[in-house]
Amino acid sequence: MNRAARIRQVFLHAFSQENIVLVQALGICPIIAAGISLQRGVALTVCTAAALIPSCLLMSVIGKKIPSVMRPPLYTLLAMAMMVGCAWLMTTYISPELYASLYLFLPLMSVNTIFTYRAGGYSIGRHPLLALTDAVGTSLGFGIVICVVSALRELAISGTIWGKPMGYEARLPEAAYPFAAFILLGFMAALLQQIKSRYPQTSAEEVLGDE
């Protein structure tokens, strides 16, 4: 298989076929707890990508050269450092109010199971380009889920999307509770399975096989 086809295969596998949230059921906590507005969803997507991509690249380069017991502390510390940088940028240049609404969740994101599963799993020993592709696909897969859930919950709670009124008069303040996110995730997971059943899928063995 040529390099371009392999990259496409790895991306689609991470983004949709084995979506980190809807299929692997990882990274659910920030969606349930913090995903109540589109702004929050986008911010958490960017922060996740900013931490996951360097962690996966680092593990692809040095993961096999260090003892397995040293890998989790290394990519966790890197993820924490990137989250600190994201927090500083957010509070300094973007929106202190947005940071204030997320400051409890950003530290927890750096020890999210997404990092353990991707940086500590797939990326180790892979070609950096494949590790990068997997990290981008995983980040976007997480991002589209949290953004859709966040936008729908914001619309139900306040009738707005990104703070802009949508002319939606009905209100459902209960959408701020975790059960609403679980229901939305259930419908999205079912929709993804329906789509997957209609199209041929790449097997995990093909994606995880030797380069």
mmCIF file of C-alpha atoms in Angstrom:
data_model
loop_
_atom_site.group_PDB
_atom_site.id
_atom_site.type_symbol
_atom_site.label_atom_id
_atom_site.label_comp_id
_atom_site.label_asym_id
_atom_site.label_seq_id
_atom_site.Cartn_x
_atom_site.Cartn_y
_atom_site.Cartn_z
ATOM 1 C CA MET A 1 0.000 0.000 0.000
ATOM 2 C CA ASN A 2 1.396 3.412 -0.947
ATOM 3 C CA ARG A 3 1.973 6.097 1.678
ATOM 4 C CA ALA A 4 -0.972 8.335 0.677
ATOM 5 C CA ALA A 5 -3.438 5.445 0.856
ATOM 6 C CA ARG A 6 -2.074 4.371 4.235
ATOM 7 C CA ILE A 7 -2.384 7.900 5.617
ATOM 8 C CA ARG A 8 -5.989 8.117 4.412
ATOM 9 C CA GLN A 9 -6.720 4.715 5.927
ATOM 10 C CA VAL A 10 -5.252 5.670 9.304
ATOM 11 C CA PHE A 11 -7.103 9.006 9.353
ATOM 12 C CA LEU A 12 -10.515 7.540 8.527
ATOM 13 C CA HIS A 13 -10.007 4.752 11.030
ATOM 14 C CA ALA A 14 -9.244 7.228 13.833
ATOM 15 C CA PHE A 15 -11.816 9.822 12.791
ATOM 16 C CA SER A 16 -14.878 7.691 12.125
ATOM 17 C CA GLN A 17 -14.513 3.919 11.958
ATOM 18 C CA GLU A 18 -13.106 3.682 15.481
ATOM 19 C CA ASN A 19 -14.179 7.096 16.730
ATOM 20 C CA ILE A 20 -12.580 7.650 20.118
ATOM 21 C CA VAL A 21 -15.918 8.625 21.717
ATOM 22 C CA LEU A 22 -18.706 6.929 19.781
ATOM 23 C CA VAL A 23 -16.953 3.582 19.295
ATOM 24 C CA GLN A 24 -14.189 3.409 21.902
ATOM 25 C CA ALA A 25 -16.260 5.212 24.580
ATOM 26 C CA LEU A 26 -13.229 7.236 25.714
ATOM 27 C CA GLY A 27 -13.052 10.950 26.475
ATOM 28 C CA ILE A 28 -16.711 11.045 27.513
ATOM 29 C CA CYS A 29 -16.284 12.910 30.822
ATOM 30 C CA PRO A 30 -15.455 16.367 29.389
ATOM 31 C CA ILE A 31 -18.359 16.054 26.930
ATOM 32 C CA ILE A 32 -20.827 15.288 29.697
ATOM 33 C CA ALA A 33 -19.491 17.743 32.270
ATOM 34 C CA ALA A 34 -18.296 20.711 30.196
ATOM 35 C CA GLY A 35 -19.998 20.366 26.821
ATOM 36 C CA ILE A 36 -22.906 22.756 27.334
ATOM 37 C CA SER A 37 -21.956 25.457 24.815
ATOM 38 C CA LEU A 38 -20.331 25.442 21.397
ATOM 39 C CA GLN A 39 -17.586 27.783 22.608
ATOM 40 C CA ARG A 40 -16.622 25.300 25.287
ATOM 41 C CA GLY A 41 -16.713 22.443 22.783
ATOM 42 C CA VAL A 42 -14.396 24.212 20.354
ATOM 43 C CA ALA A 43 -12.035 25.259 23.158
ATOM 44 C CA LEU A 44 -11.757 21.700 24.476
ATOM 45 C CA THR A 45 -11.227 20.381 20.947
ATOM 46 C CA VAL A 46 -8.336 22.775 20.342
ATOM 47 C CA CYS A 47 -6.799 22.029 23.739
ATOM 48 C CA THR A 48 -7.095 18.277 23.152
ATOM 49 C CA ALA A 49 -5.421 18.528 19.744
ATOM 50 C CA ALA A 50 -2.696 20.811 21.106
ATOM 51 C CA ALA A 51 -1.824 18.237 23.764
ATOM 52 C CA LEU A 52 -2.446 14.991 21.867
ATOM 53 C CA ILE A 53 -0.526 15.744 18.679
ATOM 54 C CA PRO A 54 2.846 16.536 20.356
ATOM 55 C CA SER A 55 2.407 13.587 22.741
ATOM 56 C CA CYS A 56 1.799 11.150 19.868
ATOM 57 C CA LEU A 57 4.721 12.533 17.870
ATOM 58 C CA LEU A 58 7.023 12.242 20.885
ATOM 59 C CA MET A 59 6.005 8.639 21.527
ATOM 60 C CA SER A 60 6.434 7.730 17.863
ATOM 61 C CA VAL A 61 10.037 8.952 17.962
ATOM 62 C CA ILE A 62 11.265 7.799 21.365
ATOM 63 C CA GLY A 63 8.540 5.453 22.643
ATOM 64 C CA LYS A 64 10.456 2.267 21.873
ATOM 65 C CA LYS A 65 13.720 3.692 23.165
ATOM 66 C CA ILE A 66 12.590 4.155 26.742
ATOM 67 C CA PRO A 67 11.265 1.636 29.286
ATOM 68 C CA SER A 68 7.507 1.115 29.135
ATOM 69 C CA VAL A 69 7.167 2.251 32.739
ATOM 70 C CA MET A 70 8.532 5.674 31.780
ATOM 71 C CA ARG A 71 6.148 6.299 28.901
ATOM 72 C CA PRO A 72 2.969 7.312 30.788
ATOM 73 C CA PRO A 73 4.700 9.950 32.962
ATOM 74 C CA LEU A 74 6.446 11.364 29.903
ATOM 75 C CA TYR A 75 3.444 11.870 27.638
ATOM 76 C CA THR A 76 1.306 12.945 30.616
ATOM 77 C CA LEU A 77 3.791 15.651 31.597
ATOM 78 C CA LEU A 78 3.972 16.847 28.002
ATOM 79 C CA ALA A 79 0.169 16.940 27.792
ATOM 80 C CA MET A 80 0.026 18.897 31.059
ATOM 81 C CA ALA A 81 2.584 21.389 29.773
ATOM 82 C CA MET A 82 0.588 21.908 26.575
ATOM 83 C CA MET A 83 -2.620 22.342 28.565
ATOM 84 C CA VAL A 84 -0.924 24.996 30.710
ATOM 85 C CA GLY A 85 0.100 26.794 27.532
ATOM 86 C CA CYS A 86 -3.445 26.580 26.167
ATOM 87 C CA ALA A 87 -4.839 27.898 29.448
ATOM 88 C CA TRP A 88 -2.438 30.856 29.383
ATOM 89 C CA LEU A 89 -3.324 31.716 25.788
ATOM 90 C CA MET A 90 -7.022 31.427 26.518
ATOM 91 C CA THR A 91 -7.019 33.638 29.583
ATOM 92 C CA THR A 92 -4.578 36.189 28.100
ATOM 93 C CA TYR A 93 -5.682 36.562 24.486
ATOM 94 C CA ILE A 94 -9.043 34.902 23.960
ATOM 95 C CA SER A 95 -11.532 34.993 26.819
ATOM 96 C CA PRO A 96 -10.858 34.967 30.559
ATOM 97 C CA GLU A 97 -14.530 34.099 31.052
ATOM 98 C CA LEU A 98 -14.202 31.014 28.845
ATOM 99 C CA TYR A 99 -11.105 29.936 30.754
ATOM 100 C CA ALA A 100 -12.904 30.478 34.060
ATOM 101 C CA SER A 101 -15.656 28.128 32.916
ATOM 102 C CA LEU A 102 -13.136 25.442 31.938
ATOM 103 C CA TYR A 103 -10.348 25.777 34.492
ATOM 104 C CA LEU A 104 -11.535 22.695 36.384
ATOM 105 C CA PHE A 105 -11.575 20.568 33.244
ATOM 106 C CA LEU A 106 -8.326 21.517 31.519
ATOM 107 C CA PRO A 107 -6.036 19.823 34.083
ATOM 108 C CA LEU A 108 -8.199 16.695 33.931
ATOM 109 C CA MET A 109 -7.938 16.647 30.133
ATOM 110 C CA SER A 110 -4.184 16.072 30.349
ATOM 111 C CA VAL A 111 -4.777 12.714 32.033
ATOM 112 C CA ASN A 112 -7.703 11.790 29.816
ATOM 113 C CA THR A 113 -7.821 8.181 28.615
ATOM 114 C CA ILE A 114 -7.539 9.503 25.051
ATOM 115 C CA PHE A 115 -3.844 10.179 25.656
ATOM 116 C CA THR A 116 -3.247 6.777 27.193
ATOM 117 C CA TYR A 117 -4.989 5.012 24.327
ATOM 118 C CA ARG A 118 -3.405 6.938 21.446
ATOM 119 C CA ALA A 119 -0.069 8.362 22.666
ATOM 120 C CA GLY A 120 0.629 5.346 24.838
ATOM 121 C CA GLY A 121 -0.783 2.848 22.379
ATOM 122 C CA TYR A 122 -0.901 3.305 18.619
ATOM 123 C CA SER A 123 1.837 5.916 18.317
ATOM 124 C CA ILE A 124 4.656 3.959 19.937
ATOM 125 C CA GLY A 125 7.109 2.841 17.270
ATOM 126 C CA ARG A 126 5.008 4.156 14.378
ATOM 127 C CA HIS A 127 6.310 6.420 11.656
ATOM 128 C CA PRO A 128 5.857 10.045 12.858
ATOM 129 C CA LEU A 129 3.643 10.849 9.876
ATOM 130 C CA LEU A 130 1.281 7.994 10.752
ATOM 131 C CA ALA A 131 1.293 8.999 14.421
ATOM 132 C CA LEU A 132 0.506 12.594 13.404
ATOM 133 C CA THR A 133 -2.314 11.433 11.133
ATOM 134 C CA ASP A 134 -3.785 9.270 13.871
ATOM 135 C CA ALA A 135 -3.580 12.115 16.400
ATOM 136 C CA VAL A 136 -5.259 14.570 14.019
ATOM 137 C CA GLY A 137 -8.000 12.069 13.152
ATOM 138 C CA THR A 138 -8.583 11.269 16.816
ATOM 139 C CA SER A 139 -8.691 14.974 17.753
ATOM 140 C CA LEU A 140 -11.146 15.800 14.978
ATOM 141 C CA GLY A 141 -13.257 12.767 15.811
ATOM 142 C CA PHE A 142 -13.443 13.884 19.437
ATOM 143 C CA GLY A 143 -14.007 17.478 18.326
ATOM 144 C CA ILE A 144 -16.961 16.852 16.052
ATOM 145 C CA VAL A 145 -18.701 14.845 18.762
ATOM 146 C CA ILE A 146 -18.204 17.366 21.562
ATOM 147 C CA CYS A 147 -19.099 20.295 19.285
ATOM 148 C CA VAL A 148 -22.349 18.714 18.070
ATOM 149 C CA VAL A 149 -23.367 17.719 21.598
ATOM 150 C CA SER A 150 -22.377 21.128 22.990
ATOM 151 C CA ALA A 151 -24.215 23.062 20.278
ATOM 152 C CA LEU A 152 -27.422 21.057 20.730
ATOM 153 C CA ARG A 153 -27.313 21.414 24.509
ATOM 154 C CA GLU A 154 -26.666 25.163 24.242
ATOM 155 C CA LEU A 155 -29.612 25.500 21.857
ATOM 156 C CA ALA A 156 -31.873 23.579 24.217
ATOM 157 C CA ILE A 157 -30.724 25.422 27.337
ATOM 158 C CA SER A 158 -30.624 29.027 26.127
ATOM 159 C CA GLY A 159 -31.824 29.109 22.517
ATOM 160 C CA THR A 160 -28.409 30.242 21.273
ATOM 161 C CA ILE A 161 -25.447 28.826 19.359
ATOM 162 C CA TRP A 162 -22.064 30.451 20.021
ATOM 163 C CA GLY A 163 -24.005 32.987 22.086
ATOM 164 C CA LYS A 164 -26.101 34.087 19.089
ATOM 165 C CA PRO A 165 -29.898 33.872 19.430
ATOM 166 C CA MET A 166 -31.404 31.325 17.027
ATOM 167 C CA GLY A 167 -35.024 32.434 17.369
ATOM 168 C CA TYR A 168 -35.702 29.242 19.290
ATOM 169 C CA GLU A 169 -38.277 29.982 21.947
ATOM 170 C CA ALA A 170 -38.580 26.617 23.706
ATOM 171 C CA ARG A 171 -36.191 26.021 26.579
ATOM 172 C CA LEU A 172 -35.023 22.786 28.144
ATOM 173 C CA PRO A 173 -32.738 23.696 31.071
ATOM 174 C CA GLU A 174 -32.522 19.995 31.956
ATOM 175 C CA ALA A 175 -30.215 19.611 28.935
ATOM 176 C CA ALA A 176 -27.424 20.899 31.174
ATOM 177 C CA TYR A 177 -27.594 17.650 33.138
ATOM 178 C CA PRO A 178 -25.460 14.627 32.215
ATOM 179 C CA PHE A 179 -28.370 12.468 31.058
ATOM 180 C CA ALA A 180 -28.948 14.774 28.072
ATOM 181 C CA ALA A 181 -25.377 14.289 26.873
ATOM 182 C CA PHE A 182 -25.678 10.517 27.295
ATOM 183 C CA ILE A 183 -28.852 10.479 25.202
ATOM 184 C CA LEU A 184 -27.251 12.539 22.434
ATOM 185 C CA LEU A 185 -24.136 10.357 22.450
ATOM 186 C CA GLY A 186 -26.332 7.263 22.202
ATOM 187 C CA PHE A 187 -28.141 8.584 19.125
ATOM 188 C CA MET A 188 -24.866 9.674 17.520
ATOM 189 C CA ALA A 189 -23.264 6.282 18.175
ATOM 190 C CA ALA A 190 -26.275 4.530 16.646
ATOM 191 C CA LEU A 191 -26.119 6.803 13.601
ATOM 192 C CA LEU A 192 -22.427 6.075 13.144
ATOM 193 C CA GLN A 193 -23.052 2.335 13.331
ATOM 194 C CA GLN A 194 -25.798 2.680 10.722
ATOM 195 C CA ILE A 195 -23.435 4.553 8.397
ATOM 196 C CA LYS A 196 -20.665 2.011 8.963
ATOM 197 C CA SER A 197 -23.002 -0.855 8.095
ATOM 198 C CA ARG A 198 -23.614 0.651 4.658
ATOM 199 C CA TYR A 199 -19.986 1.035 3.629
ATOM 200 C CA PRO A 200 -17.003 -1.336 3.652
ATOM 201 C CA GLN A 201 -14.701 -0.784 6.606
ATOM 202 C CA THR A 202 -10.963 -1.102 7.035
ATOM 203 C CA SER A 203 -10.124 -3.820 9.533
ATOM 204 C CA ALA A 204 -8.144 -2.963 12.648
ATOM 205 C CA GLU A 205 -5.472 -5.450 11.574
ATOM 206 C CA GLU A 206 -4.819 -3.474 8.393
ATOM 207 C CA VAL A 207 -4.417 -0.201 10.274
ATOM 208 C CA LEU A 208 -2.394 -1.639 13.133
ATOM 209 C CA GLY A 209 -0.233 -3.810 10.915
ATOM 210 C CA ASP A 210 3.369 -3.153 10.022
ATOM 211 C CA GLU A 211 4.150 -0.074 7.940
#
